[in-house]
Coordinates of C-alpha atoms (C1' of nucleotides) in Angstrom, one line a residue:
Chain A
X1 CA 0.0 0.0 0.0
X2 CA 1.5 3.4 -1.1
X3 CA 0.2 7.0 -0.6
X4 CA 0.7 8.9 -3.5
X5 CA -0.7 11.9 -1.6
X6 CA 2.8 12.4 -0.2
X7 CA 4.7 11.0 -3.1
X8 CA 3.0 14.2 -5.2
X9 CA 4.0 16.5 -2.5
X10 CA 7.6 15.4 -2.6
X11 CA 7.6 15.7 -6.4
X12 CA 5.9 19.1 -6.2
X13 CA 8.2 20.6 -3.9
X14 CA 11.1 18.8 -5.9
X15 CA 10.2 19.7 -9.4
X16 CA 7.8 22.3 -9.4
X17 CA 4.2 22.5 -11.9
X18 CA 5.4 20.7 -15.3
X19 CA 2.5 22.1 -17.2
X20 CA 2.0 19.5 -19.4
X21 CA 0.1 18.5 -22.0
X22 CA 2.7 20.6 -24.4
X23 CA 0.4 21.6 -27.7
X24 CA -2.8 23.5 -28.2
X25 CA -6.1 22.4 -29.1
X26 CA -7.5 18.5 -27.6
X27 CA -7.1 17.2 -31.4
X28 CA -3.2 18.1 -31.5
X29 CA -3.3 16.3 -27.8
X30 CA -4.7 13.2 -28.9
X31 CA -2.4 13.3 -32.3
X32 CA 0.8 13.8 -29.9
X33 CA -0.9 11.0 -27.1
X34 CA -0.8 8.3 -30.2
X35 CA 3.0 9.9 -31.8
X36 CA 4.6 10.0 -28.9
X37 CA 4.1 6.2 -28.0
X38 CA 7.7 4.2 -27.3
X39 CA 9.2 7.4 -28.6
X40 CA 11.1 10.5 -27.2
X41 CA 8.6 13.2 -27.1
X42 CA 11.1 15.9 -29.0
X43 CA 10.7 13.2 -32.0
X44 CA 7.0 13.3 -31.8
X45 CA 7.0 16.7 -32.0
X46 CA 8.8 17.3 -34.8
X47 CA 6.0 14.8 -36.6
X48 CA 3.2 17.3 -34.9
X49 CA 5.3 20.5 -36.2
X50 CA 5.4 18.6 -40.0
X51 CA 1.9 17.7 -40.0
X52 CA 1.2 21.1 -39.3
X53 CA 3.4 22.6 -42.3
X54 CA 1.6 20.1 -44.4
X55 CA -1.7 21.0 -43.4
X56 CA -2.9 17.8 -41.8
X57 CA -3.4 19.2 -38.2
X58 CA -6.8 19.2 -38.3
X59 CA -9.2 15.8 -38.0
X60 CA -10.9 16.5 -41.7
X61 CA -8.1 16.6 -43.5
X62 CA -5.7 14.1 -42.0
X63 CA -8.5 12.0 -42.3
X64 CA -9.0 12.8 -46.2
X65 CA -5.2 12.7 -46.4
X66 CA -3.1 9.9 -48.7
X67 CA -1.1 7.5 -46.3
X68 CA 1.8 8.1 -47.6
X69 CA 2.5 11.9 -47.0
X70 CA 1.0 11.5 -43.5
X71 CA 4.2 8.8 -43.3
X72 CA 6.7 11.5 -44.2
X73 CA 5.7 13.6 -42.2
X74 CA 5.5 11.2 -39.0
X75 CA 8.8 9.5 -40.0
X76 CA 10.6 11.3 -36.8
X77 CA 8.2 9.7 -34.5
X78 CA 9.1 5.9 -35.6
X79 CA 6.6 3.1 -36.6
X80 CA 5.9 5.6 -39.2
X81 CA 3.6 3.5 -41.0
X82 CA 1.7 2.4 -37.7
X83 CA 1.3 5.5 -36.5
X84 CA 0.4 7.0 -39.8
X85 CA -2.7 4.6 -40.2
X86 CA -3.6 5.0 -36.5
X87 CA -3.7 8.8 -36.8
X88 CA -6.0 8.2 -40.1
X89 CA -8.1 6.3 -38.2
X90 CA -8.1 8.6 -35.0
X91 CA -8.9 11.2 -37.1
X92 CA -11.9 8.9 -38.9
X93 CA -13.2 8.6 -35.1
X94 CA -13.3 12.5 -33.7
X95 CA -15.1 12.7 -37.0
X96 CA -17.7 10.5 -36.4
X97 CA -18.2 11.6 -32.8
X98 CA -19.0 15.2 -34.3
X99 CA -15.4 16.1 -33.9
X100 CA -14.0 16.9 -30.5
X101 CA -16.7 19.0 -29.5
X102 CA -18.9 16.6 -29.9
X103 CA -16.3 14.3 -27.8
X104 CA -16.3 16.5 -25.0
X105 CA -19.9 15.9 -24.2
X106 CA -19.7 12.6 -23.7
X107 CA -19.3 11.2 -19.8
X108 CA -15.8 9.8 -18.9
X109 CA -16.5 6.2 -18.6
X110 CA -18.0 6.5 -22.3
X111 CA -15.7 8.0 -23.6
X112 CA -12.6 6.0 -22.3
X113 CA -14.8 3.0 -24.1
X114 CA -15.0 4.9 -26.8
X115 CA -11.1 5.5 -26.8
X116 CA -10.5 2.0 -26.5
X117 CA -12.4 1.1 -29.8
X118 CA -9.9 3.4 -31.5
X119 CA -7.0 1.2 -33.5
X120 CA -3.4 2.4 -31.5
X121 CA -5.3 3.4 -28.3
X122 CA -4.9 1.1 -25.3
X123 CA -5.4 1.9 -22.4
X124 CA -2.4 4.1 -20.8
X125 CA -3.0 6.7 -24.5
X126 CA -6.9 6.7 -23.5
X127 CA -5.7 7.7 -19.7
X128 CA -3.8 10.2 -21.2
X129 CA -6.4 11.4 -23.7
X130 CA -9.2 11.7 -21.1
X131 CA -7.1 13.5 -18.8
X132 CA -5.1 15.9 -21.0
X133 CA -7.3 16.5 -23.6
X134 CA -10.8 16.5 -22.2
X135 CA -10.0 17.6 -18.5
X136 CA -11.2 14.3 -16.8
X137 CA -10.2 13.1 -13.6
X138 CA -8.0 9.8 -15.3
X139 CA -4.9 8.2 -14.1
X140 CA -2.3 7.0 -16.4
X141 CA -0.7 4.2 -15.3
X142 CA 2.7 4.0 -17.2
X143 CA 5.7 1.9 -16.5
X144 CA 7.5 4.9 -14.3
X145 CA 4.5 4.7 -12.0
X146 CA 5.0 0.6 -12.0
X147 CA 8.2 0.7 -11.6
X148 CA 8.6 3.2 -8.8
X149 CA 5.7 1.7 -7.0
X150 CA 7.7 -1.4 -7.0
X151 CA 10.6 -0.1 -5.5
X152 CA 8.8 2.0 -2.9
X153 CA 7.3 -1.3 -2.2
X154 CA 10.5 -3.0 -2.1
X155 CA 10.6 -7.0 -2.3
X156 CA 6.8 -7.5 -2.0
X157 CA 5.0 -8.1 -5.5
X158 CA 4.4 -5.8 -7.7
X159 CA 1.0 -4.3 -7.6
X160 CA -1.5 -4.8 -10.3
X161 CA -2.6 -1.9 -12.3
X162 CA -6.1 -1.6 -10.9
X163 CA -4.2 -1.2 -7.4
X164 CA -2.5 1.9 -8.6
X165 CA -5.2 3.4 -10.4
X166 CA -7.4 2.9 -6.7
X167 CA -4.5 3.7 -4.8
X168 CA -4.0 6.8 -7.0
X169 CA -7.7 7.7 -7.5
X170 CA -8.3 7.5 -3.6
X171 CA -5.3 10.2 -2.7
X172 CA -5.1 12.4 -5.6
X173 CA -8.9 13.5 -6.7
X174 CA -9.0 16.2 -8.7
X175 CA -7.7 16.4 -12.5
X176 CA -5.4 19.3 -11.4
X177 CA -3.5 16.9 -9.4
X178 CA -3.3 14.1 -11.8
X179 CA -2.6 16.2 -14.0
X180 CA 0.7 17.0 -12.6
X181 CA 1.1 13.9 -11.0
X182 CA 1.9 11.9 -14.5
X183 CA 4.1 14.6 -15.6
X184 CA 6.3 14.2 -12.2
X185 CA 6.1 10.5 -12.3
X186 CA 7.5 10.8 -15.6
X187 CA 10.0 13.6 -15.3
X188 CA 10.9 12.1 -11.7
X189 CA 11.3 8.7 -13.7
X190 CA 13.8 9.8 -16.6
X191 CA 16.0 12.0 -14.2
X192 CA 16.1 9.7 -10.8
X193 CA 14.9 6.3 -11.1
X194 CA 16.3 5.6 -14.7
X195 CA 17.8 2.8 -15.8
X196 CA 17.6 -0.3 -13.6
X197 CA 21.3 -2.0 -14.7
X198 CA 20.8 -5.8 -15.5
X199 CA 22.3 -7.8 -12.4
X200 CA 25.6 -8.8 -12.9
X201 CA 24.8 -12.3 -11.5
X202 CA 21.6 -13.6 -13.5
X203 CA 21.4 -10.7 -16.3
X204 CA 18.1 -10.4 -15.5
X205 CA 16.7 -6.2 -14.6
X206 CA 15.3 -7.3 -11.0
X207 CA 14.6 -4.4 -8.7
X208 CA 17.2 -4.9 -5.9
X209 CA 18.0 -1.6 -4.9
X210 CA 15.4 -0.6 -2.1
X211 CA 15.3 2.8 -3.5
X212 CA 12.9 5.0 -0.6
X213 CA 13.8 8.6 -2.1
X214 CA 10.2 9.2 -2.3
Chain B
dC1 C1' 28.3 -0.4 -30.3
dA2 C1' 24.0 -1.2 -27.2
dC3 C1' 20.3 0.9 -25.1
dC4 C1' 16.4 3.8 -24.5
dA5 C1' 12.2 6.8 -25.5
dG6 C1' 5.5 9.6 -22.1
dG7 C1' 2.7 1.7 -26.1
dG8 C1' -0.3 -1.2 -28.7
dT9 C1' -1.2 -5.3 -31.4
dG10 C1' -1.5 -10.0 -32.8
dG11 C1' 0.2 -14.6 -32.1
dT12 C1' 1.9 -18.4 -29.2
dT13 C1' 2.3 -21.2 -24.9
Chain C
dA1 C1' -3.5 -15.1 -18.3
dA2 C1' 1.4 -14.5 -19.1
dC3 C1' 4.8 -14.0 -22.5
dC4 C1' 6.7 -12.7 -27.1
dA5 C1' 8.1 -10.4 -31.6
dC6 C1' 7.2 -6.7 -34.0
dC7 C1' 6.7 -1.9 -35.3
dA8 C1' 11.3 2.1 -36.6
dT9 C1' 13.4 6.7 -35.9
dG10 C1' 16.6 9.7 -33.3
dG11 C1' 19.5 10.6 -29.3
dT12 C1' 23.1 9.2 -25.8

DNA sequence: CACCAGGGTGGTT
DNA sequence: AACCACCATGGT
């Protein structure tokens, strides 16, 4: 059992506001949310920044818009052919749904279903989506937030995602907080807990260090 | 050179 | 249900 209460104070007072989601508008969220999967997010934006000189930025015409150009221009994001046909179809979807407006009426736990329908979108991009993009109280549970509840933790086993989305739900409430809470996780992830070296002994990248800096 | 980056999907055991 | 290979570019 972990309180992420304090762990978001200590990462607050540690790293200050992170302000994220980075990009304007809750389409261009939901384009970087799919881009920026298993990729650094400078790449991704580059692919956001292209699509923009190309004119695809908005759902109608990336949607209208031949496979192949939307490839080029997502080429610095990686998997460009994936991601190209996923933002196609993204852009198919807020279409359907009468574009994001339309979106933005519908209640959370629809529209996380909804989400999920979408080719690309599992379910850490549809946390993301729901809570950068439309506002909603979501957590995203990502593999920083795994792997540092596993070390605060220590040699017990590791918690299931449902755990950390209660544990997380019951001690931060608002959007605000989750909000920033990702973005710490995440920041606090690349710059502290980084790299877990494969043991010497058995190769294998088991969490021996009782790290408790949280 | 190996490894990592704000995952998801489809197939196999 | 737990694993696995695959997708692919750009930075360190």
């Amino acid at each position: 059992m972990i309180c992420f209460r304090s762990v978001f104070e200590n990462l607050i007072s540690a790293y200050g506001p992170q302000g994220w989601w980075p990009g304007e508008g809750r389409f261009e969220i939901m384009l970087g949310a799919v881009l920026v999967q298993r990729t650094a997010w400078r790449n991704a934006e580059t692919a956001i920044d292209s699509l923009k000189r190309a004119g695809l930025h908005a759902p109608e015409a990336l949607r209208a818009a031949d496979r192949r150009e939307i490839e080029r221009c997502v080429r610095s994001a990686g998997f460009f052919r994936t991601k190209a046909e996923r933002l196609k179809g993204l852009a198919a979807f807020v279409e359907e749904h009468g574009g994001v407006d339309g979106l933005a009426a519908v209640p959370t736990d629809r529209l996380r279903d909804l989400l999920l329908d979408v080719a690309g979108i599992g379910p850490e991009t549809a946390d993301a989506i729901l809570l950068y993009a439309f506002d909603r109280p979501a957590v995203v549970v990502d593999a920083y937030l795994r792997r540092l509840a596993q070390r605060l933790l220590g040699h017990e086993k590791p918690p299931s995602d449902t755990d950390l989305r209660r544990w997380t739900e019951r001690d931060l409430n608002h959007s605000a907080a989750l909000n920033e809470f990702h973005a710490l996780v995440v920041v606090h992830g690349k710059r502290v807990c980084g790299r877990v070296p494969r043991c010497s002994q058995c190769g294998v990248r088991h969490f021996c260090r009782t790290g408790r800096e949280l």
